[in-house]
mmCIF file of C-alpha atoms and ligand atoms in Angstrom:
data_model
loop_
_atom_site.group_PDB
_atom_site.id
_atom_site.type_symbol
_atom_site.label_atom_id
_atom_site.label_comp_id
_atom_site.label_asym_id
_atom_site.label_seq_id
_atom_site.Cartn_x
_atom_site.Cartn_y
_atom_site.Cartn_z
ATOM 1 C CA GLY C 1 7.281 9.087 5.252
ATOM 2 C CA VAL C 2 4.498 11.038 5.014
ATOM 3 C CA GLU C 3 1.632 12.565 7.121
ATOM 4 C CA VAL C 4 -1.679 11.213 5.991
ATOM 5 C CA SER C 5 -4.929 12.990 7.220
ATOM 6 C CA LEU C 6 -8.406 12.309 6.435
ATOM 7 C CA ARG C 7 -10.800 14.965 7.269
ATOM 8 C CA SER C 8 -14.691 13.735 7.290
ATOM 9 C CA VAL C 9 -14.405 11.950 4.355
ATOM 10 C CA THR C 10 -17.496 10.390 2.434
ATOM 11 C CA ARG C 11 -17.633 8.003 -0.304
ATOM 12 C CA LYS C 12 -20.904 6.810 -1.451
ATOM 13 C CA TYR C 13 -21.952 4.514 -4.023
ATOM 14 C CA ALA C 14 -25.127 3.774 -5.471
ATOM 15 C CA SER C 15 -25.293 0.651 -3.255
ATOM 16 C CA ALA C 16 -23.260 2.003 -0.456
ATOM 17 C CA MET C 17 -22.333 4.329 1.775
ATOM 18 C CA ALA C 18 -18.198 3.251 1.661
ATOM 19 C CA LEU C 19 -17.029 6.018 3.792
ATOM 20 C CA ASP C 20 -19.033 7.871 6.208
ATOM 21 C CA GLU C 21 -17.272 11.085 7.449
ATOM 22 C CA VAL C 22 -13.995 9.312 8.488
ATOM 23 C CA SER C 23 -11.251 11.490 9.665
ATOM 24 C CA LEU C 24 -8.113 9.902 10.725
ATOM 25 C CA ASP C 25 -4.394 11.354 11.295
ATOM 26 C CA VAL C 26 -1.381 9.130 10.626
ATOM 27 C CA GLU C 27 1.878 10.510 11.619
ATOM 28 C CA PRO C 28 4.850 9.906 9.256
ATOM 29 C CA GLY C 29 6.757 6.975 9.316
ATOM 30 C CA SER C 30 3.832 5.198 11.077
ATOM 31 C CA ALA C 31 2.187 1.415 10.106
ATOM 32 C CA VAL C 32 -1.993 1.784 10.371
ATOM 33 C CA ALA C 33 -3.639 -1.763 9.979
ATOM 34 C CA LEU C 34 -7.274 -1.228 8.626
ATOM 35 C CA MET C 35 -9.186 -3.942 9.858
ATOM 36 C CA GLY C 36 -12.851 -5.072 9.839
ATOM 37 C CA PRO C 37 -15.446 -7.265 7.837
ATOM 38 C CA SER C 38 -15.298 -7.198 4.371
ATOM 39 C CA GLY C 39 -17.417 -4.349 2.981
ATOM 40 C CA ALA C 40 -16.359 -2.073 5.597
ATOM 41 C CA GLY C 41 -14.760 0.401 3.373
ATOM 42 C CA LYS C 42 -11.270 -0.624 3.743
ATOM 43 C CA SER C 43 -10.386 -0.289 0.292
ATOM 44 C CA THR C 44 -12.180 2.538 -0.437
ATOM 45 C CA LEU C 45 -10.357 4.254 1.852
ATOM 46 C CA LEU C 46 -6.913 3.239 0.234
ATOM 47 C CA HIS C 47 -8.355 4.129 -3.171
ATOM 48 C CA LEU C 48 -9.116 7.561 -1.904
ATOM 49 C CA VAL C 49 -5.898 8.318 -0.220
ATOM 50 C CA GLY C 50 -4.104 6.565 -3.687
ATOM 51 C CA ALA C 51 -6.197 9.349 -5.434
ATOM 52 C CA MET C 52 -7.827 6.802 -7.535
ATOM 53 C CA ASP C 53 -10.571 7.868 -6.778
ATOM 54 C CA PRO C 54 -12.096 11.220 -5.108
ATOM 55 C CA PRO C 55 -14.172 11.757 -2.232
ATOM 56 C CA ASP C 56 -17.639 13.257 -2.297
ATOM 57 C CA ALA C 57 -16.893 15.279 0.657
ATOM 58 C CA GLY C 58 -14.327 15.751 3.398
ATOM 59 C CA GLU C 59 -10.581 16.339 2.747
ATOM 60 C CA ILE C 60 -7.789 14.371 2.355
ATOM 61 C CA VAL C 61 -4.198 15.772 3.070
ATOM 62 C CA VAL C 62 -1.036 13.974 2.225
ATOM 63 C CA ASP C 63 2.363 15.409 3.220
ATOM 64 C CA GLY C 64 0.564 18.828 3.640
ATOM 65 C CA GLU C 65 -1.008 18.870 0.011
ATOM 66 C CA ARG C 66 -5.309 18.583 -0.387
ATOM 67 C CA VAL C 67 -5.180 15.751 -2.797
ATOM 68 C CA HIS C 68 -8.344 16.642 -4.806
ATOM 69 C CA ASP C 69 -6.947 19.893 -5.279
ATOM 70 C CA LEU C 70 -4.103 18.718 -7.412
ATOM 71 C CA SER C 71 -3.621 19.246 -11.157
ATOM 72 C CA ARG C 72 -3.743 16.610 -13.363
ATOM 73 C CA ARG C 73 0.386 16.748 -13.393
ATOM 74 C CA GLY C 74 0.487 17.063 -9.527
ATOM 75 C CA LEU C 75 -1.755 14.286 -9.241
ATOM 76 C CA ASP C 76 0.373 11.871 -11.676
ATOM 77 C CA ARG C 77 3.445 13.333 -9.635
ATOM 78 C CA TYR C 78 1.352 12.406 -6.395
ATOM 79 C CA ARG C 79 0.633 8.632 -7.363
ATOM 80 C CA ARG C 80 4.201 8.140 -8.451
ATOM 81 C CA ARG C 81 5.222 8.642 -4.560
ATOM 82 C CA ILE C 82 2.828 6.058 -3.780
ATOM 83 C CA GLY C 83 3.606 1.932 -3.664
ATOM 84 C CA PHE C 84 0.625 -0.289 -3.725
ATOM 85 C CA VAL C 85 0.732 -3.830 -2.931
ATOM 86 C CA PHE C 86 -2.361 -5.785 -3.532
ATOM 87 C CA GLN C 87 -3.928 -8.893 -2.698
ATOM 88 C CA ARG C 88 -3.390 -10.275 -6.055
ATOM 89 C CA PHE C 89 -0.310 -9.165 -7.225
ATOM 90 C CA HIS C 90 -1.103 -7.723 -10.369
ATOM 91 C CA LEU C 91 2.346 -8.702 -11.911
ATOM 92 C CA LEU C 92 2.831 -8.420 -15.678
ATOM 93 C CA PRO C 93 2.653 -12.105 -16.928
ATOM 94 C CA ALA C 94 4.908 -11.145 -19.797
ATOM 95 C CA LEU C 95 7.728 -9.138 -18.415
ATOM 96 C CA SER C 96 10.486 -10.909 -16.131
ATOM 97 C CA VAL C 97 10.630 -10.245 -12.578
ATOM 98 C CA LEU C 98 13.564 -7.694 -13.213
ATOM 99 C CA ASP C 99 11.475 -6.009 -15.756
ATOM 100 C CA ASN C 100 8.025 -5.952 -13.515
ATOM 101 C CA VAL C 101 10.315 -4.553 -10.535
ATOM 102 C CA LEU C 102 11.542 -2.086 -13.005
ATOM 103 C CA ALA C 103 8.222 -1.193 -14.829
ATOM 104 C CA PRO C 104 6.978 1.913 -12.775
ATOM 105 C CA VAL C 105 9.991 3.645 -13.509
ATOM 106 C CA LEU C 106 10.628 3.010 -17.031
ATOM 107 C CA PRO C 107 8.669 5.557 -18.532
ATOM 108 C CA ARG C 108 10.049 7.850 -16.072
ATOM 109 C CA ARG C 109 13.475 10.277 -15.525
ATOM 110 C CA VAL C 110 14.541 9.071 -12.304
ATOM 111 C CA ASP C 111 17.639 9.966 -10.244
ATOM 112 C CA PHE C 112 18.872 6.948 -9.525
ATOM 113 C CA ASP C 113 20.015 3.998 -11.258
ATOM 114 C CA ARG C 114 17.116 2.089 -11.822
ATOM 115 C CA ARG C 115 18.785 -1.215 -12.589
ATOM 116 C CA ALA C 116 20.957 -1.313 -9.704
ATOM 117 C CA ARG C 117 18.021 -0.522 -7.598
ATOM 118 C CA ALA C 118 15.789 -3.389 -8.757
ATOM 119 C CA MET C 119 18.428 -5.588 -8.362
ATOM 120 C CA GLU C 120 19.210 -4.138 -4.344
ATOM 121 C CA LEU C 121 15.547 -4.492 -3.603
ATOM 122 C CA LEU C 122 15.453 -8.104 -5.486
ATOM 123 C CA GLU C 123 17.990 -8.771 -3.099
ATOM 124 C CA ALA C 124 16.315 -7.356 -0.262
ATOM 125 C CA VAL C 125 13.335 -9.903 -0.645
ATOM 126 C CA GLY C 126 15.513 -12.828 -1.493
ATOM 127 C CA LEU C 127 14.516 -12.952 -5.294
ATOM 128 C CA ALA C 128 17.799 -11.763 -6.651
ATOM 129 C CA ASP C 129 18.458 -15.285 -8.138
ATOM 130 C CA ARG C 130 15.026 -15.202 -9.966
ATOM 131 C CA ALA C 131 15.802 -11.597 -11.795
ATOM 132 C CA SER C 132 15.185 -13.500 -15.261
ATOM 133 C CA ALA C 133 12.508 -15.606 -14.516
ATOM 134 C CA LEU C 134 8.497 -15.161 -15.299
ATOM 135 C CA PRO C 135 6.250 -14.357 -12.899
ATOM 136 C CA SER C 136 4.296 -17.529 -13.623
ATOM 137 C CA ARG C 137 7.515 -19.769 -12.428
ATOM 138 C CA LEU C 138 7.072 -18.241 -9.109
ATOM 139 C CA SER C 139 4.971 -19.422 -6.070
ATOM 140 C CA GLY C 140 2.463 -17.239 -4.603
ATOM 141 C CA GLY C 141 4.700 -15.766 -1.968
ATOM 142 C CA GLN C 142 7.541 -15.020 -4.222
ATOM 143 C CA GLN C 143 5.318 -13.359 -6.684
ATOM 144 C CA GLN C 144 4.257 -11.038 -3.839
ATOM 145 C CA ARG C 145 7.599 -10.576 -2.745
ATOM 146 C CA VAL C 146 8.617 -9.126 -6.483
ATOM 147 C CA ALA C 147 5.136 -6.945 -6.307
ATOM 148 C CA ILE C 148 6.644 -5.553 -2.804
ATOM 149 C CA ALA C 149 9.700 -4.819 -4.570
ATOM 150 C CA ARG C 150 8.025 -3.291 -7.873
ATOM 151 C CA ALA C 151 6.065 -0.991 -4.763
ATOM 152 C CA LEU C 152 9.237 0.322 -3.424
ATOM 153 C CA ILE C 153 11.511 0.675 -6.658
ATOM 154 C CA ALA C 154 10.560 4.848 -6.614
ATOM 155 C CA ARG C 155 11.192 4.843 -2.803
ATOM 156 C CA PRO C 156 7.583 5.742 -2.157
ATOM 157 C CA PRO C 157 7.297 7.671 1.349
ATOM 158 C CA LEU C 158 3.844 6.070 1.493
ATOM 159 C CA LEU C 159 3.030 2.500 0.923
ATOM 160 C CA LEU C 160 -0.751 1.150 0.372
ATOM 161 C CA ALA C 161 -1.356 -2.375 0.704
ATOM 162 C CA ASP C 162 -4.833 -4.064 0.152
ATOM 163 C CA GLU C 163 -4.570 -7.669 1.946
ATOM 164 C CA PRO C 164 -0.877 -7.805 0.995
ATOM 165 C CA THR C 165 -1.055 -11.382 2.431
ATOM 166 C CA GLY C 166 -4.533 -12.095 1.717
ATOM 167 C CA ASN C 167 -3.815 -14.889 -0.881
ATOM 168 C CA LEU C 168 -1.063 -16.661 0.879
ATOM 169 C CA ASP C 169 -1.064 -19.566 3.349
ATOM 170 C CA SER C 170 0.189 -18.463 6.527
ATOM 171 C CA ALA C 171 3.360 -19.599 6.467
ATOM 172 C CA THR C 172 4.110 -17.352 3.509
ATOM 173 C CA GLY C 173 2.073 -14.780 4.850
ATOM 174 C CA HIS C 174 4.422 -14.811 7.685
ATOM 175 C CA GLU C 175 7.333 -14.405 5.427
ATOM 176 C CA ILE C 176 5.400 -11.291 3.907
ATOM 177 C CA VAL C 177 4.972 -9.926 7.467
ATOM 178 C CA ASP C 178 8.206 -10.036 8.018
ATOM 179 C CA LEU C 179 9.695 -8.625 4.817
ATOM 180 C CA LEU C 180 7.201 -6.069 5.317
ATOM 181 C CA LEU C 181 8.648 -5.067 8.804
ATOM 182 C CA THR C 182 12.088 -4.921 7.682
ATOM 183 C CA LEU C 183 11.647 -3.067 4.603
ATOM 184 C CA ARG C 184 9.747 -0.688 6.818
ATOM 185 C CA GLU C 185 12.381 -0.335 9.047
ATOM 186 C CA GLU C 186 14.831 0.296 6.567
ATOM 187 C CA HIS C 187 12.977 2.846 4.347
ATOM 188 C CA GLY C 188 11.056 4.502 7.168
ATOM 189 C CA MET C 189 7.731 4.797 4.798
ATOM 190 C CA THR C 190 4.376 5.723 6.058
ATOM 191 C CA MET C 191 2.087 2.415 6.009
ATOM 192 C CA LEU C 192 -1.541 2.035 5.472
ATOM 193 C CA MET C 193 -2.542 -1.886 5.322
ATOM 194 C CA ALA C 194 -5.987 -3.168 4.781
ATOM 195 C CA THR C 195 -5.605 -6.571 6.597
ATOM 196 C CA HIS C 196 -7.667 -9.407 8.241
ATOM 197 C CA ASN C 197 -4.343 -10.769 9.227
ATOM 198 C CA PRO C 198 -3.420 -10.341 13.091
ATOM 199 C CA GLU C 199 0.191 -11.214 12.756
ATOM 200 C CA LEU C 200 0.495 -8.366 10.156
ATOM 201 C CA ALA C 201 -1.756 -5.831 12.169
ATOM 202 C CA ALA C 202 0.336 -6.873 15.230
ATOM 203 C CA VAL C 203 3.590 -5.673 13.418
ATOM 204 C CA CYS C 204 1.645 -2.190 12.776
ATOM 205 C CA ASP C 205 1.727 0.728 15.384
ATOM 206 C CA ARG C 206 -1.798 1.413 15.215
ATOM 207 C CA VAL C 207 -5.091 -0.824 14.315
ATOM 208 C CA VAL C 208 -8.036 1.129 12.944
ATOM 209 C CA ARG C 209 -10.910 -0.875 12.955
ATOM 210 C CA MET C 210 -14.003 -0.367 10.522
ATOM 211 C CA LYS C 211 -17.487 -0.813 10.037
ATOM 212 C CA ASP C 212 -19.996 0.149 7.511
ATOM 213 C CA GLY C 213 -17.852 2.966 6.143
ATOM 214 C CA LYS C 214 -16.997 3.987 9.970
ATOM 215 C CA VAL C 215 -14.250 3.930 12.009
ATOM 216 C CA VAL C 216 -15.298 2.249 14.977
ATOM 217 C CA SER C 217 -11.942 1.900 17.190
ATOM 218 C CA ASP C 218 -8.382 3.197 17.026
ATOM 219 C CA GLU C 219 -5.565 1.136 18.839
ATOM 220 C CA ARG C 220 -2.076 2.046 19.375
ATOM 221 C CA LEU C 221 -0.190 -0.991 19.913
ATOM 222 C CA THR C 222 2.548 -1.364 22.117
ATOM 223 C CA PRO C 223 5.731 -3.304 20.698
ATOM 224 C CA SER C 224 4.576 -7.273 20.700
ATOM 225 C CA GLN C 225 1.313 -6.837 21.557
ATOM 226 C CA ASP C 226 -0.984 -9.036 20.235
ATOM 227 C CA VAL C 227 -3.774 -8.321 17.898
ATOM 228 C CA LEU C 228 -7.252 -10.627 18.309
HETATM 229 P P1 ADP S 301 -13.635 -3.440 2.318
HETATM 230 O O1 ADP S 301 -12.412 -2.888 1.508
HETATM 231 O O2 ADP S 301 -13.644 -3.066 3.982
HETATM 232 O O3 ADP S 301 -13.989 -4.747 2.153
HETATM 233 P P2 ADP S 301 -14.784 -1.762 0.192
HETATM 234 O O4 ADP S 301 -14.366 -0.448 0.377
HETATM 235 O O5 ADP S 301 -14.332 -2.636 -0.557
HETATM 236 O O6 ADP S 301 -14.729 -2.338 1.847
HETATM 237 O O7 ADP S 301 -16.071 -1.711 0.059
HETATM 238 C C1 ADP S 301 -16.991 -0.820 0.989
HETATM 239 C C2 ADP S 301 -18.591 -0.770 0.594
HETATM 240 O O8 ADP S 301 -18.438 0.115 -0.864
HETATM 241 C C3 ADP S 301 -19.294 -1.799 0.019
HETATM 242 O O9 ADP S 301 -20.351 -1.866 0.267
HETATM 243 C C4 ADP S 301 -18.592 -2.097 -1.364
HETATM 244 O O10 ADP S 301 -19.932 -3.125 -1.813
HETATM 245 C C5 ADP S 301 -19.224 -0.652 -1.739
HETATM 246 N N1 ADP S 301 -18.043 -0.488 -3.158
HETATM 247 C C6 ADP S 301 -16.780 -0.758 -3.377
HETATM 248 N N2 ADP S 301 -16.644 -0.413 -4.360
HETATM 249 C C7 ADP S 301 -17.558 -0.113 -5.050
HETATM 250 C C8 ADP S 301 -17.635 0.482 -6.532
HETATM 251 N N3 ADP S 301 -16.925 0.371 -7.593
HETATM 252 N N4 ADP S 301 -18.972 0.411 -7.005
HETATM 253 C C9 ADP S 301 -20.079 -0.139 -6.102
HETATM 254 N N5 ADP S 301 -20.154 -0.137 -4.546
HETATM 255 C C10 ADP S 301 -18.902 -0.489 -4.126
HETATM 256 P P1 ADP S 302 -8.736 -8.188 -5.392
HETATM 257 O O1 ADP S 302 -8.641 -9.032 -4.272
HETATM 258 O O2 ADP S 302 -10.022 -7.769 -6.067
HETATM 259 O O3 ADP S 302 -8.057 -8.612 -6.463
HETATM 260 P P2 ADP S 302 -6.397 -6.550 -5.037
HETATM 261 O O4 ADP S 302 -6.239 -6.970 -3.505
HETATM 262 O O5 ADP S 302 -5.894 -6.942 -6.027
HETATM 263 O O6 ADP S 302 -8.148 -7.085 -5.213
HETATM 264 O O7 ADP S 302 -6.645 -5.020 -4.962
HETATM 265 C C1 ADP S 302 -7.799 -4.432 -5.515
HETATM 266 C C2 ADP S 302 -8.359 -3.442 -4.666
HETATM 267 O O8 ADP S 302 -7.382 -2.269 -4.791
HETATM 268 C C3 ADP S 302 -9.481 -2.850 -5.087
HETATM 269 O O9 ADP S 302 -10.711 -2.712 -4.188
HETATM 270 C C4 ADP S 302 -9.117 -1.471 -5.675
HETATM 271 O O10 ADP S 302 -10.457 -0.505 -5.546
HETATM 272 C C5 ADP S 302 -8.138 -0.893 -4.845
HETATM 273 N N1 ADP S 302 -7.093 -0.256 -5.929
HETATM 274 C C6 ADP S 302 -6.837 -0.393 -7.106
HETATM 275 N N2 ADP S 302 -6.005 0.169 -7.655
HETATM 276 C C7 ADP S 302 -5.840 1.066 -6.507
HETATM 277 C C8 ADP S 302 -4.798 2.058 -6.293
HETATM 278 N N3 ADP S 302 -4.029 2.624 -7.567
HETATM 279 N N4 ADP S 302 -4.643 2.896 -4.926
HETATM 280 C C9 ADP S 302 -5.660 2.280 -4.113
HETATM 281 N N5 ADP S 302 -6.018 1.052 -4.205
HETATM 282 C C10 ADP S 302 -6.372 0.652 -5.317
#
């Protein structure tokens, strides 16, 4: 995993101060749950760390690099090292499960066997037997498993997830929490996840609560501590 640091990061929108001088240090390989009410700035924070959007002030340093100083090529390289998981899966409907998992690495030269890696990941998420199915044939939980496999195809040292269980019923959400936990143990990536799900937060190392664009609390969890 990589280290992620935000230093007095501010992001203003016309209507809102989405992030208001947020500072946060995330240790390599740790998992942080971002919690807090809707509009608190969680998605914006993920967006900025993902270099989809620049900060108005402050800096974001990932693995020793100031993200907003990167050249275009540097930014492309940077983004390719990040896995993203969204609430609404965002699978490509016309592609098979296998091709969805392969999609991020298809246009690129990679130093591993893409198909073997994709099948290995589908195995890990329990969907190897659905490799040739279209996403629409799968349940929501299965679609999120595909999205998680896709997020991991390029072996990212950083995984960003925006409400990964937000569209799932609680039993399915539970399966996804277990899956993320297992994958994290296997891959050791740093994880930043915006979530309202206390179960997901409870498997993280840390819970950072936000409100009105600010961090209002930052709590380290001991294993199996409940998050209320
Ligand atoms: P959260 O993920 O915690 O729900 P967001 O980061 O989505 O919070 O939003 C933080 C604030 O920024 C909210 O007031 C939201 O309306 C505003 N905001 C987020 N994205 C945009 C945008 N693209 N344009 C304008 N305002 C935005
Ligand atoms: P929605 O519930 O609106 O479909 P999703 O869970 O699909 O939202 O995730 C979209 C959110 O993720 C948006 O708030 C968007 O700002 C953010 N986002 C989109 N692309 C990226 C990215 N590459 N990196 C980080 N955040 C992103």
